[in-house]
């Protein structure tokens, strides 16, 4: 790609909805999130398992029928626990990346009170983290046990067949047709977490726009600079 | 928002989805509510931080969205909901405008579901329950103060609420004040800052019953301990009931004033212990009834044997079962419970790395780990190596070249290993069993 004009990376992340989520082995979690009418849920899974996507989809589906809040704690942690003031009366609230505040006592206490109020007011809410509450180091016991009182759903990584389907579908949603052999090649040569694979799709998207080429195995190999010698 | 405003705002949010990232729309736009005034658009944010962010970055987008969806080009004014209550108790920065004092008159409400009837008694908590019931029947007489201690999630708060609810049932006009210690601390700090400690004092000192949760939070906060000490004395003099909870035996609390410790011992100190198996089963059966879930004793025993740490986790496991049943329409068999509760059992999500796969496989076949990386190809090494590679492919998200590198092999070797093992698992019982044993060891 030396010397070529590289398009700026300004593509927006498409709006997260349940329709664009590839559930695979995680259908039970998706159903529970969509169908719960009150009370809390706890979703956990490794980075790239789709927690943020699902939470944003839940908020999107609930709003604008009800006031719905989405709290990305990794982004809000630096702003202090006041960032969640005023959300206790929301009928729908999604709290993403709980791990980000696990070591912070002030945040722990604030969330304990927030969860207690959501509970007594019959709200719908969902919390996500990288691991189950019992495995999240740093949480105060009072918060940990409150979280373990929620139904827990693990988001599992996709198996290779599902991942293949998902990859082709993700490309399709961007208007790209990813041939079978190219998808298989990507899965055999790249780290298979969603973040890496999506980044590859985005790179292919830009390259195919720039070169006005459709995706073929050879084009994919050349673009990603991994063409075997 | 009125209905037309509501519809227009819904269309605005859709429109903004085309302009802004999904994350920004979810975080900063969806929590807003909007009111259209004749000359401007009044946007209400849940708190000051959202207000400031919206003012800084999204006002023009909102104005454009409204113009596109409603045809009116209105200036946008952003404010916070005046009724927004501070949860953090930390207040705002002094530069960002007037600060709302913490309002102690709006303390945590008593949860009406927490009563003595809904409390499941077992050996682990019978003494605590009896003491609480006695206090609820004759407050301020014996057992004053009553201090309940035990680990989190064992029912201290339930008992405390049950006392409060019973007192209110006896006399609806009784001033029962329930507050978390951390909330008390924040309120007191705010009262000091706003010069209204007198109001704070008279509020707490005129209670008929004062219930303070989690007093371990007073540790190390001398000014608060001093204030609490005086409140305590006033209430005791007036024969008002005090109930406290703590996560350990109060004498073991570091950095708590000895005067307080000695006063706590005037009354009765009772403990709640983790429930034994029978109590856990009884709790599960009672809660299942509450959730209208049909649960056999056999399944209740199965769950109780596996979920041992605290009562809250039992509730979580039951809710998880209820969700599964609602969605899949199955009855709850032990098999169904085992499957649904995989997510609850903390061992499940152990992170599997190529290194621990290599370690587990070499131990299983009684070979050295470095032999998995060696170039030697005799079957006694090649087979375990192929199995380890297949496991790495199945249990981690690494690419074939990365797995190959860990074994100091080419990625085509890994691909070949995966194909060979997939085939052998069909044909060779020994390989199948080994593979499944290893899979179990690594993922549970």
mmCIF file of C-alpha atoms in Angstrom, chain A residues 12-16 27-33 35-38 40-41 44 46-48 52 55-57 59-61 63-72 75-76 79-88 90 96 105-106 109-110 112-114 116-117 119-121 130-132 134-135 140-158 160 163 184 186-194 228, chain B residues 1 6 9-10 13-14 17-24 26-28 30-33 44-47 49-50 53 81 83-93 102 109-114 152-153 156-157 178 182-183 186 213-214 216-217 247 309-310 312-317 319-321 323-324 326-328 339-340 342-351 392-394 396-403 411 415 419:
data_model
loop_
_atom_site.group_PDB
_atom_site.id
_atom_site.type_symbol
_atom_site.label_atom_id
_atom_site.label_comp_id
_atom_site.label_asym_id
_atom_site.label_seq_id
_atom_site.Cartn_x
_atom_site.Cartn_y
_atom_site.Cartn_z
ATOM 1 C CA UNK A 12 -19.153 5.384 11.643
ATOM 2 C CA UNK A 13 -19.905 2.370 13.670
ATOM 3 C CA UNK A 14 -23.298 1.292 12.439
ATOM 4 C CA UNK A 15 -26.124 1.619 14.955
ATOM 5 C CA UNK A 16 -26.302 -1.412 17.140
ATOM 6 C CA UNK A 27 -29.542 -16.733 21.718
ATOM 7 C CA UNK A 28 -30.713 -17.245 25.316
ATOM 8 C CA UNK A 29 -28.996 -14.044 26.435
ATOM 9 C CA UNK A 30 -30.464 -12.086 23.535
ATOM 10 C CA UNK A 31 -33.965 -13.380 24.242
ATOM 11 C CA UNK A 32 -33.686 -12.635 27.941
ATOM 12 C CA UNK A 33 -32.517 -9.098 27.239
ATOM 13 C CA UNK A 35 -38.081 -9.974 26.721
ATOM 14 C CA UNK A 36 -37.424 -8.949 30.299
ATOM 15 C CA UNK A 37 -40.040 -6.501 31.447
ATOM 16 C CA UNK A 38 -38.519 -5.551 34.798
ATOM 17 C CA UNK A 40 -31.909 -6.756 36.120
ATOM 18 C CA UNK A 41 -29.676 -8.979 34.005
ATOM 19 C CA UNK A 44 -20.445 -11.195 30.820
ATOM 20 C CA UNK A 46 -14.538 -11.487 26.790
ATOM 21 C CA UNK A 47 -13.810 -8.359 24.771
ATOM 22 C CA UNK A 48 -15.463 -8.644 21.378
ATOM 23 C CA UNK A 52 -21.697 -3.253 24.040
ATOM 24 C CA UNK A 55 -26.659 -3.144 25.516
ATOM 25 C CA UNK A 56 -26.914 -0.394 22.939
ATOM 26 C CA UNK A 57 -29.450 -2.460 21.033
ATOM 27 C CA UNK A 59 -31.489 0.882 24.840
ATOM 28 C CA UNK A 60 -32.330 1.572 21.212
ATOM 29 C CA UNK A 61 -35.261 -0.812 21.245
ATOM 30 C CA UNK A 63 -36.320 4.209 23.542
ATOM 31 C CA UNK A 64 -38.038 6.405 22.664
ATOM 32 C CA UNK A 65 -41.004 4.623 24.216
ATOM 33 C CA UNK A 66 -39.384 5.061 27.605
ATOM 34 C CA UNK A 67 -36.480 7.157 28.846
ATOM 35 C CA UNK A 68 -33.484 4.901 28.462
ATOM 36 C CA UNK A 69 -29.939 5.481 29.594
ATOM 37 C CA UNK A 70 -26.676 3.888 28.496
ATOM 38 C CA UNK A 71 -23.663 4.286 30.775
ATOM 39 C CA UNK A 72 -20.322 3.250 29.250
ATOM 40 C CA UNK A 75 -15.633 6.245 29.191
ATOM 41 C CA UNK A 76 -17.269 7.738 32.276
ATOM 42 C CA UNK A 79 -15.513 11.897 35.184
ATOM 43 C CA UNK A 80 -16.324 10.623 38.649
ATOM 44 C CA UNK A 81 -19.346 8.827 40.020
ATOM 45 C CA UNK A 82 -21.519 11.962 39.588
ATOM 46 C CA UNK A 83 -21.753 10.809 35.983
ATOM 47 C CA UNK A 84 -24.608 8.484 36.956
ATOM 48 C CA UNK A 85 -26.580 11.037 38.990
ATOM 49 C CA UNK A 86 -30.102 11.488 37.777
ATOM 50 C CA UNK A 87 -30.439 8.034 36.202
ATOM 51 C CA UNK A 88 -32.101 6.331 39.165
ATOM 52 C CA UNK A 90 -34.996 5.852 34.421
ATOM 53 C CA UNK A 96 -21.536 -1.236 30.288
ATOM 54 C CA UNK A 105 -14.765 2.620 46.252
ATOM 55 C CA UNK A 106 -16.753 5.765 45.497
ATOM 56 C CA UNK A 109 -20.999 2.765 46.640
ATOM 57 C CA UNK A 110 -22.735 4.872 44.029
ATOM 58 C CA UNK A 112 -24.889 -0.040 45.075
ATOM 59 C CA UNK A 113 -27.346 2.784 45.686
ATOM 60 C CA UNK A 114 -28.243 3.048 42.016
ATOM 61 C CA UNK A 116 -31.020 -0.609 45.006
ATOM 62 C CA UNK A 117 -33.141 2.199 43.617
ATOM 63 C CA UNK A 119 -34.704 -2.545 42.054
ATOM 64 C CA UNK A 120 -37.230 -0.871 44.327
ATOM 65 C CA UNK A 121 -38.606 1.202 41.464
ATOM 66 C CA UNK A 130 -15.702 -9.146 31.328
ATOM 67 C CA UNK A 131 -16.329 -11.800 33.991
ATOM 68 C CA UNK A 132 -18.988 -13.067 36.388
ATOM 69 C CA UNK A 134 -17.568 -13.598 41.691
ATOM 70 C CA UNK A 135 -14.577 -13.265 39.384
ATOM 71 C CA UNK A 140 -16.910 -4.429 47.273
ATOM 72 C CA UNK A 141 -18.725 -7.506 48.596
ATOM 73 C CA UNK A 142 -21.928 -5.465 48.887
ATOM 74 C CA UNK A 143 -21.881 -4.746 45.168
ATOM 75 C CA UNK A 144 -20.658 -8.197 44.186
ATOM 76 C CA UNK A 145 -23.434 -10.025 46.003
ATOM 77 C CA UNK A 146 -26.063 -7.634 44.636
ATOM 78 C CA UNK A 147 -24.849 -8.438 41.133
ATOM 79 C CA UNK A 148 -24.793 -12.150 41.776
ATOM 80 C CA UNK A 149 -28.483 -11.876 42.673
ATOM 81 C CA UNK A 150 -29.158 -11.154 38.998
ATOM 82 C CA UNK A 151 -29.635 -13.845 36.390
ATOM 83 C CA UNK A 152 -26.209 -14.249 34.810
ATOM 84 C CA UNK A 153 -25.682 -14.843 31.108
ATOM 85 C CA UNK A 154 -22.278 -15.648 29.637
ATOM 86 C CA UNK A 155 -21.676 -14.514 26.075
ATOM 87 C CA UNK A 156 -19.597 -17.213 24.465
ATOM 88 C CA UNK A 157 -17.197 -16.793 21.601
ATOM 89 C CA UNK A 158 -18.543 -18.092 18.297
ATOM 90 C CA UNK A 160 -15.667 -21.512 13.638
ATOM 91 C CA UNK A 163 -17.755 -17.181 12.944
ATOM 92 C CA UNK A 184 -11.982 -19.192 5.423
ATOM 93 C CA UNK A 186 -9.210 -14.809 7.080
ATOM 94 C CA UNK A 187 -10.254 -17.207 9.834
ATOM 95 C CA UNK A 188 -7.126 -19.279 9.349
ATOM 96 C CA UNK A 189 -4.702 -16.387 9.282
ATOM 97 C CA UNK A 190 -5.974 -13.688 11.604
ATOM 98 C CA UNK A 191 -6.607 -13.718 15.339
ATOM 99 C CA UNK A 192 -10.258 -14.703 15.466
ATOM 100 C CA UNK A 193 -11.642 -12.207 17.940
ATOM 101 C CA UNK A 194 -14.400 -9.987 16.611
ATOM 102 C CA UNK A 228 2.001 -16.424 1.408
ATOM 103 C CA UNK B 1 -42.969 15.390 26.665
ATOM 104 C CA UNK B 6 -42.386 12.750 21.678
ATOM 105 C CA UNK B 9 -38.045 13.694 19.142
ATOM 106 C CA UNK B 10 -38.120 10.001 18.197
ATOM 107 C CA UNK B 13 -33.006 10.575 17.316
ATOM 108 C CA UNK B 14 -33.337 8.418 14.193
ATOM 109 C CA UNK B 17 -28.184 8.149 14.196
ATOM 110 C CA UNK B 18 -27.130 9.024 10.673
ATOM 111 C CA UNK B 19 -24.976 11.900 11.940
ATOM 112 C CA UNK B 20 -23.343 10.657 15.116
ATOM 113 C CA UNK B 21 -21.750 7.415 16.253
ATOM 114 C CA UNK B 22 -23.946 4.769 17.860
ATOM 115 C CA UNK B 23 -22.033 5.212 21.118
ATOM 116 C CA UNK B 24 -22.696 8.972 21.205
ATOM 117 C CA UNK B 26 -26.788 5.932 23.138
ATOM 118 C CA UNK B 27 -24.787 7.787 25.755
ATOM 119 C CA UNK B 28 -25.639 11.448 25.191
ATOM 120 C CA UNK B 30 -31.166 8.920 24.209
ATOM 121 C CA UNK B 31 -31.281 9.923 27.892
ATOM 122 C CA UNK B 32 -32.516 13.411 27.001
ATOM 123 C CA UNK B 33 -36.077 14.585 27.079
ATOM 124 C CA UNK B 44 -33.396 18.188 29.785
ATOM 125 C CA UNK B 45 -30.357 16.116 30.698
ATOM 126 C CA UNK B 46 -30.204 13.683 33.614
ATOM 127 C CA UNK B 47 -27.253 15.465 35.202
ATOM 128 C CA UNK B 49 -22.141 16.208 33.140
ATOM 129 C CA UNK B 50 -24.506 15.157 30.343
ATOM 130 C CA UNK B 53 -21.337 17.484 27.056
ATOM 131 C CA UNK B 81 -33.725 17.983 35.644
ATOM 132 C CA UNK B 83 -35.590 16.915 40.494
ATOM 133 C CA UNK B 84 -32.403 14.955 39.701
ATOM 134 C CA UNK B 85 -31.087 13.653 42.975
ATOM 135 C CA UNK B 86 -27.464 13.201 43.720
ATOM 136 C CA UNK B 87 -26.546 9.528 43.983
ATOM 137 C CA UNK B 88 -22.839 9.977 44.214
ATOM 138 C CA UNK B 89 -23.125 12.424 47.093
ATOM 139 C CA UNK B 90 -19.917 13.934 45.834
ATOM 140 C CA UNK B 91 -21.542 17.170 44.723
ATOM 141 C CA UNK B 92 -20.336 19.097 41.732
ATOM 142 C CA UNK B 93 -17.266 21.154 41.223
ATOM 143 C CA UNK B 102 -28.055 16.308 49.860
ATOM 144 C CA UNK B 109 -37.103 3.666 51.329
ATOM 145 C CA UNK B 110 -37.963 0.519 53.210
ATOM 146 C CA UNK B 111 -38.592 -2.296 50.783
ATOM 147 C CA UNK B 112 -42.089 -3.604 51.581
ATOM 148 C CA UNK B 113 -41.128 -7.074 50.324
ATOM 149 C CA UNK B 114 -38.670 -7.519 53.162
ATOM 150 C CA UNK B 152 -22.698 -9.501 52.598
ATOM 151 C CA UNK B 153 -25.723 -11.194 51.060
ATOM 152 C CA UNK B 156 -28.921 -8.494 57.383
ATOM 153 C CA UNK B 157 -30.655 -5.838 55.342
ATOM 154 C CA UNK B 178 -33.439 3.990 57.380
ATOM 155 C CA UNK B 182 -22.053 5.744 53.538
ATOM 156 C CA UNK B 183 -25.055 7.889 52.672
ATOM 157 C CA UNK B 186 -22.008 11.995 52.483
ATOM 158 C CA UNK B 213 -26.958 -0.207 57.370
ATOM 159 C CA UNK B 214 -23.279 -1.123 56.975
ATOM 160 C CA UNK B 216 -18.320 -0.555 58.876
ATOM 161 C CA UNK B 217 -18.288 2.433 56.589
ATOM 162 C CA UNK B 247 -20.021 -6.837 57.906
ATOM 163 C CA UNK B 309 -21.867 -18.696 48.975
ATOM 164 C CA UNK B 310 -24.815 -16.459 49.766
ATOM 165 C CA UNK B 312 -28.370 -13.393 46.793
ATOM 166 C CA UNK B 313 -26.649 -15.852 44.509
ATOM 167 C CA UNK B 314 -29.454 -18.333 45.151
ATOM 168 C CA UNK B 315 -31.912 -15.706 43.994
ATOM 169 C CA UNK B 316 -29.825 -15.031 40.881
ATOM 170 C CA UNK B 317 -29.721 -18.721 40.024
ATOM 171 C CA UNK B 319 -34.032 -15.964 38.112
ATOM 172 C CA UNK B 320 -31.681 -17.524 35.574
ATOM 173 C CA UNK B 321 -33.721 -20.739 35.632
ATOM 174 C CA UNK B 323 -35.599 -16.891 32.281
ATOM 175 C CA UNK B 324 -34.661 -20.192 30.619
ATOM 176 C CA UNK B 326 -39.914 -18.677 30.065
ATOM 177 C CA UNK B 327 -37.945 -18.631 26.835
ATOM 178 C CA UNK B 328 -37.678 -22.296 26.090
ATOM 179 C CA UNK B 339 -27.098 -26.343 31.643
ATOM 180 C CA UNK B 340 -28.678 -23.033 32.682
ATOM 181 C CA UNK B 342 -23.176 -23.062 33.793
ATOM 182 C CA UNK B 343 -23.031 -19.297 33.551
ATOM 183 C CA UNK B 344 -23.454 -18.919 37.306
ATOM 184 C CA UNK B 345 -20.662 -21.229 38.291
ATOM 185 C CA UNK B 346 -17.627 -19.087 38.556
ATOM 186 C CA UNK B 347 -15.186 -21.787 37.466
ATOM 187 C CA UNK B 348 -16.652 -21.782 34.043
ATOM 188 C CA UNK B 349 -15.035 -18.712 32.609
ATOM 189 C CA UNK B 350 -11.466 -19.588 33.430
ATOM 190 C CA UNK B 351 -9.345 -17.960 30.776
ATOM 191 C CA UNK B 392 -5.820 -24.274 21.137
ATOM 192 C CA UNK B 393 -7.849 -23.865 17.979
ATOM 193 C CA UNK B 394 -11.093 -24.711 19.772
ATOM 194 C CA UNK B 396 -8.660 -19.769 22.171
ATOM 195 C CA UNK B 397 -9.132 -17.138 19.528
ATOM 196 C CA UNK B 398 -5.546 -17.243 18.259
ATOM 197 C CA UNK B 399 -4.866 -17.562 14.544
ATOM 198 C CA UNK B 400 -3.244 -20.658 13.051
ATOM 199 C CA UNK B 401 0.085 -18.838 12.565
ATOM 200 C CA UNK B 402 0.007 -17.741 16.234
ATOM 201 C CA UNK B 403 -0.749 -21.266 17.432
ATOM 202 C CA UNK B 411 0.574 -22.807 10.429
ATOM 203 C CA UNK B 415 -4.201 -27.024 10.144
ATOM 204 C CA UNK B 419 -7.968 -32.106 10.581
#
